[in-house]
Amino acid sequence: MRTLFCIAAVLAGPAATAAQTARSMTEIIAASTASDWREIDPQNTLYLDLRQGRIVIELAPQFAPRHAENIRALAREHFFDGQSINRVQDNFVVQWGDAESRQPLKDAKRTIPAEFTRIALGAQFSALPDADAYAPQTGFADGFPAARDLVRNTVWPVHCYAMVGAGRDDSVDSGGGLELYAVIGHAPRQLDRNITIVGRVIQGMELLSALPRGPAPAGFYEKPEQRISIVQVRLASEVPAAERETFEAMRTDTAIFTALVESRRNRTEDWYKVQAGHIDVCNVPLPVRIRKK
Amino acid sequence: MRTLFCIAAVLAGPAATAAQTARSMTEIIAASTASDWREIDPQNTLYLDLRQGRIVIELAPQFAPRHAENIRALAREHFFDGQSINRVQDNFVVQWGDAESRQPLKDAKRTIPAEFTRIALGAQFSALPDADAYAPQTGFADGFPAARDLVRNTVWPVHCYAMVGAGRDDSVDSGGGLELYAVIGHAPRQLDRNITIVGRVIQGMELLSALPRGPAPAGFYEKPEQRISIVQVRLASEVPAAERETFEAMRTDTAIFTALVESRRNRTEDWYKVQAGHIDVCNVPLPVRIRKK
């Protein structure tokens, strides 16, 4: 069997092994030390459990503190339990939550103010050297793919594959995290600064991306019985320690991360005949691993 | 139920309806005339039939004439019948063909010379005004998303979602179309000019993209029984006229296509609060429709 361009594999999550990754990236990761990784706070770790398996989401309070707080409240209230995935639009998003908007709330709010951008000044930002169609500059801020505009003094996370956001209606402040979506296709960057990104999928993305596409317009499932049931959504911090893993994400403000980016800007494997010399922010792998117990 | 940002829907294929598309794009398409569309030659139309349904691929002899000819020969020899999809790597590619490289050939060749780029001079090219991370310029050539380098006088199709290419080993001329792949994730533009693009999926992409991801490294299925069977692959021109559809693609060298691009660079729907003012070549929809009989 031809392996073809399997060397183009990216480290997609904690299950990735050395064999899945380009040697140079593997070598870079192998050379990392503990300080190159950050532990993901269980307070910012959401378990979305389907019958198909567990999806793990890292919340992003550094960009959307109010949304993170509201999603934590929703999880504590078991708001999502028994709800469903209602929409799977090919090359766009999977969307889940309270399809009928009928679920009562306790501490959580139904809508909260938008959190599209934050102040850039003074914020750590590892800039990419390459052009971007959508923003003056792209790079990484606090572990997330991001863009910034130094003229407007703003920074914002960008809609790469696996990013998670909070749906809203036409009104800017009409979202709150009761309906969430994850990107399953080419980065829909036109959404940037138009909707609140609340996190990213760090494990189980392949479960969301392989769901059957909805037949109705915009990928909605036509009938309630077509929807994919959600067993439960829990904050990792609410789960007994024995039942959770400790996730670590590679920091994006380190020399080793810069080396990783460079190894992807110019691929050195024998298979590549033309080096790109460039990279799109959404093609940079963001390694995640599970700490050994 | 919140419709959220379903107005961000793109016209994904011939099944798309007015309700799925932004009004402005719908209006633009509604205003098109017959001369804004080109019929896709049945000689360049490949049916990939799975038990799950039919996938339709437009071949691209304008970029890869030798590969198109070889794939036509393979289809005429029923080379792919009974073979399988062997690899589904999340956020990368689906790959199918002769996993064991044992299938005998008649007129088709096992390997043919690479067709990564072609001469740009004199070729029609509808350039986008926006920056690109990977190429000096991107746009559309002969209906396909493409890039060009006027210094090197080359033009090449780019690896957007749904593009189809011919796998190869490390040697440049080791491919031939016996194993094909389709992009199912964020555009892996590092592959551009490194592998021969032979076409694009114009119908049934949602069948390929929702296949279960392979558990082995690079998304290969671990066991032969996990592979997805291919019922048959046929050229439309080899199928009785009563059993095929006539596909039409929107031309990319027209005023109406330029208007469509602009409607996506700056979205005017109420939902959008910040207009991007830019677009990535892989975010431009390429409308396809089926001619009424």
XYZ file of C-alpha atoms in Angstrom:
586
model
C 0.000 0.000 0.000
C 1.257 3.443 -0.841
C 1.571 5.690 2.123
C 1.488 8.698 -0.199
C 1.535 11.951 1.644
C 0.825 10.611 5.087
C 3.866 12.581 6.167
C 1.588 15.575 5.761
C -0.350 14.383 8.781
C -0.818 16.930 11.493
C -0.849 16.253 15.179
C -4.575 16.338 15.579
C -4.896 15.706 19.268
C -3.665 13.766 22.214
C -4.149 10.458 20.463
C -1.576 11.366 17.825
C 1.568 9.295 17.887
C 5.023 9.841 16.511
C 4.163 7.785 13.460
C 1.385 10.218 12.578
C 3.546 13.294 12.557
C 6.253 14.640 10.345
C 9.592 13.624 11.734
C 10.747 17.159 12.203
C 7.661 18.052 14.204
C 8.023 14.857 16.199
C 11.611 15.708 16.942
C 10.623 19.198 18.013
C 7.934 17.912 20.334
C 10.288 15.246 21.677
C 12.754 17.987 22.547
C 10.175 19.969 24.513
C 10.372 20.348 28.268
C 7.656 20.684 30.884
C 7.782 24.475 30.661
C 6.775 24.332 26.982
C 3.351 23.048 28.004
C 0.507 24.538 29.973
C -2.028 22.561 31.928
C -5.578 23.194 30.827
C -7.616 24.202 33.870
C -10.437 21.716 34.640
C -12.613 24.818 35.154
C -12.043 25.545 31.465
C -12.473 21.972 30.267
C -15.872 20.880 29.021
C -16.875 17.290 28.349
C -19.541 16.920 25.648
C -20.652 13.291 25.871
C -22.479 11.681 22.960
C -23.361 8.041 22.631
C -20.578 8.018 20.010
C -17.980 9.134 22.544
C -16.556 12.122 24.426
C -15.642 15.456 22.874
C -13.395 17.680 25.020
C -13.495 21.457 24.641
C -11.079 24.007 26.089
C -12.945 27.173 27.025
C -11.301 30.533 26.314
C -12.006 32.914 29.201
C -8.990 34.941 28.060
C -11.117 36.035 25.085
C -14.680 35.554 26.304
C -14.783 35.631 30.118
C -18.537 36.252 30.362
C -19.372 33.494 27.921
C -17.021 31.078 29.700
C -18.718 31.882 33.004
C -22.187 31.408 31.525
C -21.226 28.112 29.876
C -19.823 26.913 33.210
C -23.149 27.832 34.840
C -25.051 25.999 32.090
C -22.889 22.904 32.595
C -23.353 23.010 36.374
C -27.129 23.222 35.865
C -26.913 20.211 33.504
C -28.586 22.436 30.961
C -27.339 20.505 27.926
C -28.180 17.025 29.228
C -30.707 15.356 26.967
C -30.492 18.090 24.362
C -29.127 17.455 20.895
C -26.957 18.278 17.926
C -29.433 19.954 15.615
C -27.389 21.032 12.637
C -24.478 19.644 10.643
C -23.711 21.747 7.576
C -21.044 20.345 5.304
C -17.822 22.371 5.168
C -19.175 24.738 7.823
C -20.368 23.882 11.351
C -21.883 21.375 13.746
C -24.314 23.089 16.125
C -25.858 21.853 19.347
C -27.963 23.049 22.242
C -31.516 23.942 23.105
C -33.202 23.710 19.722
C -36.576 24.753 21.066
C -35.314 27.493 23.430
C -37.591 26.138 26.138
C -35.156 24.841 28.738
C -35.488 26.809 32.020
C -32.408 28.410 33.576
C -31.202 28.792 37.164
C -28.047 30.905 37.525
C -27.151 30.990 33.853
C -28.341 33.822 31.631
C -30.135 33.340 28.336
C -28.207 36.102 26.592
C -25.083 38.056 27.485
C -23.142 40.854 25.820
C -20.990 39.955 22.824
C -17.271 39.317 23.270
C -15.963 39.547 19.713
C -12.607 41.249 20.315
C -10.443 42.321 23.230
C -7.769 44.964 23.716
C -4.480 44.019 22.053
C -2.166 46.412 23.850
C 0.206 44.573 26.121
C -1.189 41.164 25.248
C 1.243 38.418 24.325
C 1.016 37.679 20.599
C 3.245 35.330 18.600
C 2.885 36.753 15.109
C 3.212 34.746 11.917
C 5.358 36.348 9.216
C 2.881 35.507 6.450
C 0.095 37.431 4.757
C -3.521 36.740 5.634
C -6.610 37.454 3.550
C -8.712 38.621 6.473
C -6.597 40.436 9.031
C -3.600 42.774 9.188
C -1.749 40.107 11.170
C -2.346 36.580 12.434
C -0.603 34.475 15.019
C -1.248 33.004 18.437
C -2.450 34.545 21.666
C -2.739 32.540 24.872
C -2.637 29.278 22.961
C -5.325 30.159 20.449
C -5.074 31.050 16.757
C -5.775 34.753 16.614
C -5.574 37.968 14.625
C -4.834 41.513 15.653
C -5.231 45.032 14.405
C -2.761 47.357 16.072
C -4.442 50.428 14.576
C -7.702 49.563 16.290
C -5.829 47.997 19.229
C -7.833 44.775 19.043
C -7.077 41.071 19.085
C -9.520 38.265 18.404
C -9.528 34.477 18.053
C -10.063 33.266 14.482
C -12.454 30.664 13.074
C -10.114 27.761 12.349
C -11.161 24.124 12.128
C -12.330 22.882 15.574
C -12.954 26.309 17.041
C -16.130 26.602 19.124
C -18.439 29.617 19.194
C -21.736 30.788 20.671
C -24.563 31.133 18.155
C -26.567 34.339 18.077
C -29.482 35.914 16.231
C -29.159 39.136 14.238
C -28.785 41.182 17.407
C -25.152 41.328 18.554
C -25.940 40.547 22.190
C -28.432 37.750 21.521
C -26.028 34.852 22.196
C -25.093 33.327 25.496
C -23.711 29.857 24.901
C -27.049 28.007 24.991
C -26.362 27.027 21.409
C -22.788 26.272 20.490
C -21.100 25.390 17.203
C -17.793 23.889 16.113
C -16.130 24.526 12.758
C -15.915 21.335 10.627
C -14.623 22.722 7.329
C -12.438 25.323 5.703
C -12.017 28.238 8.099
C -15.116 30.486 7.756
C -13.100 33.567 8.556
C -15.924 35.894 7.528
C -17.398 35.056 10.952
C -14.395 36.566 12.753
C -15.382 39.547 14.931
C -19.041 38.799 14.183
C -19.673 36.109 16.767
C -18.142 35.111 20.087
C -15.582 32.316 20.009
C -15.699 30.508 23.332
C -13.141 27.739 22.936
C -11.807 24.917 20.798
C -12.178 21.166 20.548
C -9.055 19.440 21.898
C -10.214 15.828 21.670
C -12.919 13.961 19.761
C -13.154 16.368 16.830
C -13.392 13.340 14.510
C -16.689 12.415 16.163
C -18.268 15.784 15.376
C -16.850 16.048 11.863
C -18.140 12.627 10.767
C -21.769 13.198 11.787
C -24.297 12.887 8.962
C -24.974 16.215 7.277
C -28.475 17.604 7.850
C -30.729 17.561 4.789
C -32.616 20.806 5.481
C -31.324 24.249 4.479
C -28.174 25.254 6.406
C -27.671 21.638 7.449
C -30.469 21.428 9.996
C -31.952 18.029 10.658
C -35.478 18.108 9.255
C -37.098 16.032 11.962
C -36.464 16.044 15.718
C -35.773 12.281 15.604
C -32.810 12.871 13.259
C -31.047 14.961 15.894
C -28.037 13.466 17.670
C -28.705 13.128 21.394
C -26.380 14.696 23.934
C -25.935 12.386 26.920
C -24.464 15.083 29.132
C -22.169 18.091 29.250
C -19.932 18.473 32.311
C -17.144 20.723 33.459
C -14.079 18.589 34.152
C -13.856 20.273 37.548
C -17.264 18.835 38.449
C -16.186 15.285 37.583
C -14.414 13.095 40.176
C -10.644 13.331 39.639
C -10.426 9.619 38.951
C -12.772 10.046 35.995
C -10.886 12.783 34.198
C -7.637 13.282 32.365
C -5.212 16.163 32.723
C -4.794 17.853 29.359
C -1.736 19.871 28.458
C -1.492 22.207 25.493
C 1.755 23.369 23.935
C 2.373 26.996 24.826
C 2.462 29.321 21.834
C 4.880 31.886 23.283
C 7.979 29.697 23.333
C 11.015 29.114 21.136
C 9.932 25.542 20.598
C 6.544 26.615 19.259
C 8.264 29.025 16.883
C 10.396 26.105 15.683
C 7.280 24.013 15.191
C 5.667 26.752 13.095
C 8.809 27.018 10.992
C 8.875 23.240 10.464
C 5.398 23.563 8.976
C 6.115 26.679 6.916
C 8.907 24.834 5.120
C 8.425 21.094 5.062
C 11.698 19.238 4.855
C 10.404 15.713 4.320
C 11.541 13.989 1.113
C 7.994 13.969 -0.192
C 7.879 17.758 -0.562
C 9.440 19.139 -3.736
C 8.291 22.736 -3.353
C 8.416 24.291 0.087
C 5.527 26.637 0.704
C 7.620 29.183 2.587
C 4.358 30.334 4.107
C 1.620 29.104 6.363
C -1.984 29.942 7.040
C -2.740 30.441 10.725
C -5.321 27.659 10.526
C -2.761 25.154 9.201
C -0.518 25.399 12.253
C -1.000 22.374 14.512
C -1.638 23.135 18.182
C -0.402 20.047 20.036
C -2.352 18.736 22.990
C -1.377 15.769 25.154
C -2.714 13.904 28.128
C -0.499 13.882 31.185
C 0.486 10.415 32.287
C -1.045 9.468 35.594
C -35.371 27.505 16.955
C -32.670 30.035 16.301
C -31.489 30.068 12.750
C -28.276 31.727 13.894
C -25.845 32.298 11.087
C -27.450 30.054 8.526
C -27.297 33.049 6.235
C -23.609 32.208 6.062
C -24.525 29.095 4.115
C -22.663 28.609 0.882
C -24.075 27.136 -2.262
C -22.567 23.725 -1.846
C -23.810 22.003 -4.940
C -26.645 21.450 -7.280
C -29.011 20.492 -4.476
C -28.704 23.912 -2.902
C -31.852 25.991 -2.950
C -32.515 29.669 -2.638
C -33.289 29.238 1.050
C -29.773 27.945 1.672
C -27.987 30.881 0.160
C -27.454 34.468 1.119
C -30.014 36.638 -0.570
C -27.460 38.648 -2.406
C -25.830 35.547 -3.868
C -29.253 34.137 -4.680
C -30.174 37.330 -6.454
C -26.947 37.260 -8.391
C -27.465 33.684 -9.486
C -31.093 34.405 -10.332
C -29.924 37.198 -12.594
C -27.524 34.925 -14.483
C -28.128 33.976 -18.089
C -27.274 30.814 -19.997
C -23.941 32.266 -21.097
C -22.819 32.578 -17.464
C -22.724 28.794 -17.209
C -20.650 26.138 -18.896
C -21.747 22.577 -19.441
C -19.427 20.040 -17.863
C -18.364 17.572 -20.550
C -19.528 14.001 -19.785
C -16.001 12.969 -20.816
C -14.778 14.948 -17.812
C -17.469 13.770 -15.414
C -16.707 10.836 -13.151
C -19.293 8.962 -11.101
C -17.896 7.388 -7.929
C -20.651 5.118 -6.656
C -20.642 3.948 -3.051
C -23.407 2.050 -1.325
C -24.012 5.374 0.461
C -24.696 7.171 -2.819
C -23.101 8.795 -5.848
C -20.208 11.250 -5.765
C -19.687 13.265 -8.961
C -16.241 14.582 -9.874
C -15.343 17.075 -12.585
C -11.975 16.191 -14.101
C -9.568 19.017 -14.930
C -7.809 18.231 -18.235
C -7.048 21.953 -18.533
C -4.538 21.455 -15.708
C -3.717 17.748 -15.878
C -4.451 16.406 -19.367
C -2.375 13.221 -18.990
C -3.912 12.385 -15.632
C -7.405 13.038 -16.968
C -6.724 10.720 -19.881
C -5.350 8.010 -17.605
C -8.277 8.283 -15.196
C -10.654 8.008 -18.160
C -8.816 4.833 -19.219
C -9.004 3.462 -15.672
C -12.741 4.137 -15.567
C -13.287 2.487 -18.967
C -11.403 -0.572 -17.722
C -13.623 -0.610 -14.607
C -10.379 -0.464 -12.656
C -11.940 0.986 -9.503
C -14.934 -1.364 -9.331
C -14.844 -3.388 -6.147
C -11.944 -1.382 -4.742
C -12.312 0.754 -1.638
C -11.848 3.932 0.320
C -8.815 3.106 2.427
C -8.075 6.264 4.331
C -10.081 9.030 5.990
C -7.879 11.445 7.916
C -9.737 14.071 9.889
C -9.290 17.631 8.614
C -7.222 16.359 5.680
C -8.255 13.835 3.009
C -10.341 10.847 2.004
C -8.333 8.492 -0.220
C -9.492 5.631 -2.424
C -8.200 3.221 -5.017
C -6.098 0.111 -5.332
C -4.846 -0.315 -1.789
C -2.784 -3.381 -2.630
C -1.443 -2.122 -6.016
C -2.261 -5.502 -7.524
C -5.009 -4.693 -9.987
C -3.876 -5.425 -13.589
C -4.107 -2.689 -16.231
C -5.087 -2.703 -19.895
C -4.635 0.654 -21.643
C -4.130 2.710 -18.506
C -0.645 3.379 -17.164
C 0.424 2.735 -13.596
C 2.419 5.958 -13.339
C 2.618 9.045 -15.502
C 4.620 12.274 -15.351
C 3.581 14.861 -12.793
C 1.351 17.774 -13.797
C 1.786 20.178 -10.900
C 1.737 23.506 -12.778
C 1.117 24.799 -16.279
C 2.184 27.884 -18.210
C 0.340 31.001 -17.104
C 1.054 33.252 -20.048
C -2.071 33.943 -22.032
C -4.277 31.857 -19.781
C -7.512 33.379 -18.543
C -7.236 34.180 -14.840
C -9.798 36.015 -12.695
C -7.612 37.359 -9.908
C -8.816 38.031 -6.373
C -7.721 41.380 -4.931
C -6.804 39.840 -1.566
C -3.550 38.610 -0.054
C -2.829 34.913 0.183
C -0.437 33.133 2.539
C 0.838 30.691 -0.072
C 0.972 32.321 -3.498
C 1.728 35.697 -5.081
C -1.834 35.748 -6.419
C -4.956 33.603 -6.249
C -8.118 33.553 -8.284
C -9.891 31.335 -10.774
C -8.768 29.715 -13.989
C -11.111 27.706 -16.193
C -13.593 27.323 -13.368
C -11.117 26.105 -10.765
C -9.623 27.872 -7.738
C -6.035 28.556 -8.706
C -2.878 30.501 -8.006
C -0.290 31.991 -10.316
C 3.235 33.256 -10.268
C 3.862 35.662 -13.118
C 7.593 35.713 -12.413
C 7.848 31.988 -12.978
C 5.024 32.116 -15.556
C 3.091 29.322 -13.849
C -0.500 28.731 -12.807
C -1.777 25.846 -10.693
C -5.018 24.688 -9.090
C -5.054 25.002 -5.297
C -6.020 22.497 -2.611
C -9.394 23.815 -1.482
C -12.095 21.730 0.177
C -13.468 19.135 -2.295
C -10.504 19.250 -4.660
C -9.378 15.859 -5.950
C -5.768 14.825 -6.527
C -3.681 11.825 -7.540
C -1.616 10.306 -4.724
C 2.064 9.664 -5.298
C 5.083 8.258 -3.515
C 8.212 10.304 -2.844
C 9.157 10.266 -6.519
C 7.497 13.127 -8.408
C 6.340 10.939 -11.318
C 5.086 8.026 -9.198
C 1.367 8.911 -9.366
C -1.102 8.125 -12.084
C -4.603 8.359 -10.676
C -4.811 4.769 -9.409
C -5.175 6.242 -5.942
C -7.152 9.452 -5.627
C -7.916 11.730 -2.694
C -10.393 14.488 -1.920
C -9.796 17.303 0.578
C -12.212 17.119 3.538
C -10.806 19.826 5.818
C -9.089 23.167 5.944
C -7.249 23.727 2.670
C -3.876 21.887 2.911
C -2.201 24.446 0.697
C 1.278 23.072 1.478
C 0.386 20.348 -1.050
C 0.055 22.894 -3.871
C 2.612 22.303 -6.646
C 3.658 19.089 -4.909
C 0.987 16.760 -6.224
C -1.260 16.659 -9.271
C -4.786 17.986 -8.817
C -7.060 16.150 -11.224
C -10.501 17.590 -10.493
C -13.064 18.533 -7.890
C -16.138 17.018 -6.306
C -19.273 18.726 -7.651
C -21.907 16.548 -5.984
C -21.986 14.185 -3.008
C -19.128 15.780 -1.073
C -21.162 15.332 2.121
C -20.949 11.562 1.649
C -17.144 11.581 1.591
C -16.738 14.097 4.398
C -18.949 12.185 6.840
C -17.147 8.846 6.516
C -15.721 7.473 9.760
C -12.149 8.555 10.330
C -9.561 5.767 10.098
C -7.982 4.794 13.422
C -4.491 3.987 12.102
C -1.779 6.634 11.577
C -2.659 9.094 8.787
C -6.283 7.965 8.960
C -5.845 4.585 7.297
C -8.349 1.904 8.166
C -6.484 -0.711 10.184
C -8.210 -3.750 8.758
C -9.307 -4.446 5.177
C -12.857 -5.073 6.395
C -13.076 -1.486 7.688
C -12.575 -0.113 4.190
C -15.560 1.440 2.415
C -16.410 -0.517 -0.733
C -16.577 1.210 -4.103
C -19.452 -0.191 -6.147
C -18.178 1.272 -9.411
C -16.543 4.261 -11.044
C -17.825 5.339 -14.463
C -17.301 8.160 -16.889
C -20.634 9.901 -17.487
C -19.990 9.533 -21.218
C -20.017 5.743 -20.792
C -23.393 5.767 -19.056
C -26.642 5.736 -21.083
C -27.910 9.306 -21.513
C -31.123 8.490 -19.667
C -29.106 7.537 -16.582
C -27.084 10.725 -16.283
C -27.612 14.375 -15.481
C -26.187 17.359 -17.321
C -24.132 19.425 -14.899
C -23.453 23.093 -15.420
C -20.851 25.108 -13.546
C -20.862 28.864 -13.225
C -18.131 30.340 -15.413
C -15.465 32.210 -13.481
C -14.564 34.720 -16.203
C -17.806 36.677 -16.194
C -19.107 39.897 -14.663
C -21.670 37.917 -12.722
C -18.997 35.755 -11.102
C -17.073 38.886 -10.126
C -20.278 40.166 -8.523
C -20.679 36.881 -6.667
C -17.128 37.096 -5.312
C -17.761 40.663 -4.172
C -20.987 39.617 -2.432
C -18.910 37.163 -0.409
C -16.027 39.554 0.280
C -18.430 41.979 1.905
C -21.502 40.315 3.305
C -24.473 42.638 3.416
C -26.887 40.484 5.379
C -28.190 41.972 8.646
C -26.415 39.282 10.646
C -22.950 40.588 9.733
C -21.718 43.496 11.831
C -18.146 43.590 10.519
C -17.596 43.055 6.814
C -14.441 41.111 6.099
C -13.504 43.173 3.046
C -11.439 40.178 1.985
C -11.866 36.591 0.945
C -9.756 33.488 0.848
C -9.799 31.743 -2.528
C -11.117 28.609 -0.828
C -14.098 30.454 0.649
C -15.521 31.483 -2.718
C -18.477 29.282 -3.669
C -18.346 27.748 -7.144
C -21.986 27.161 -8.067
C -22.974 23.999 -9.900
C -26.474 23.134 -11.087
C -28.212 20.322 -12.910
C -29.837 21.239 -16.182
C -33.555 20.573 -16.259
C -34.488 17.791 -18.641
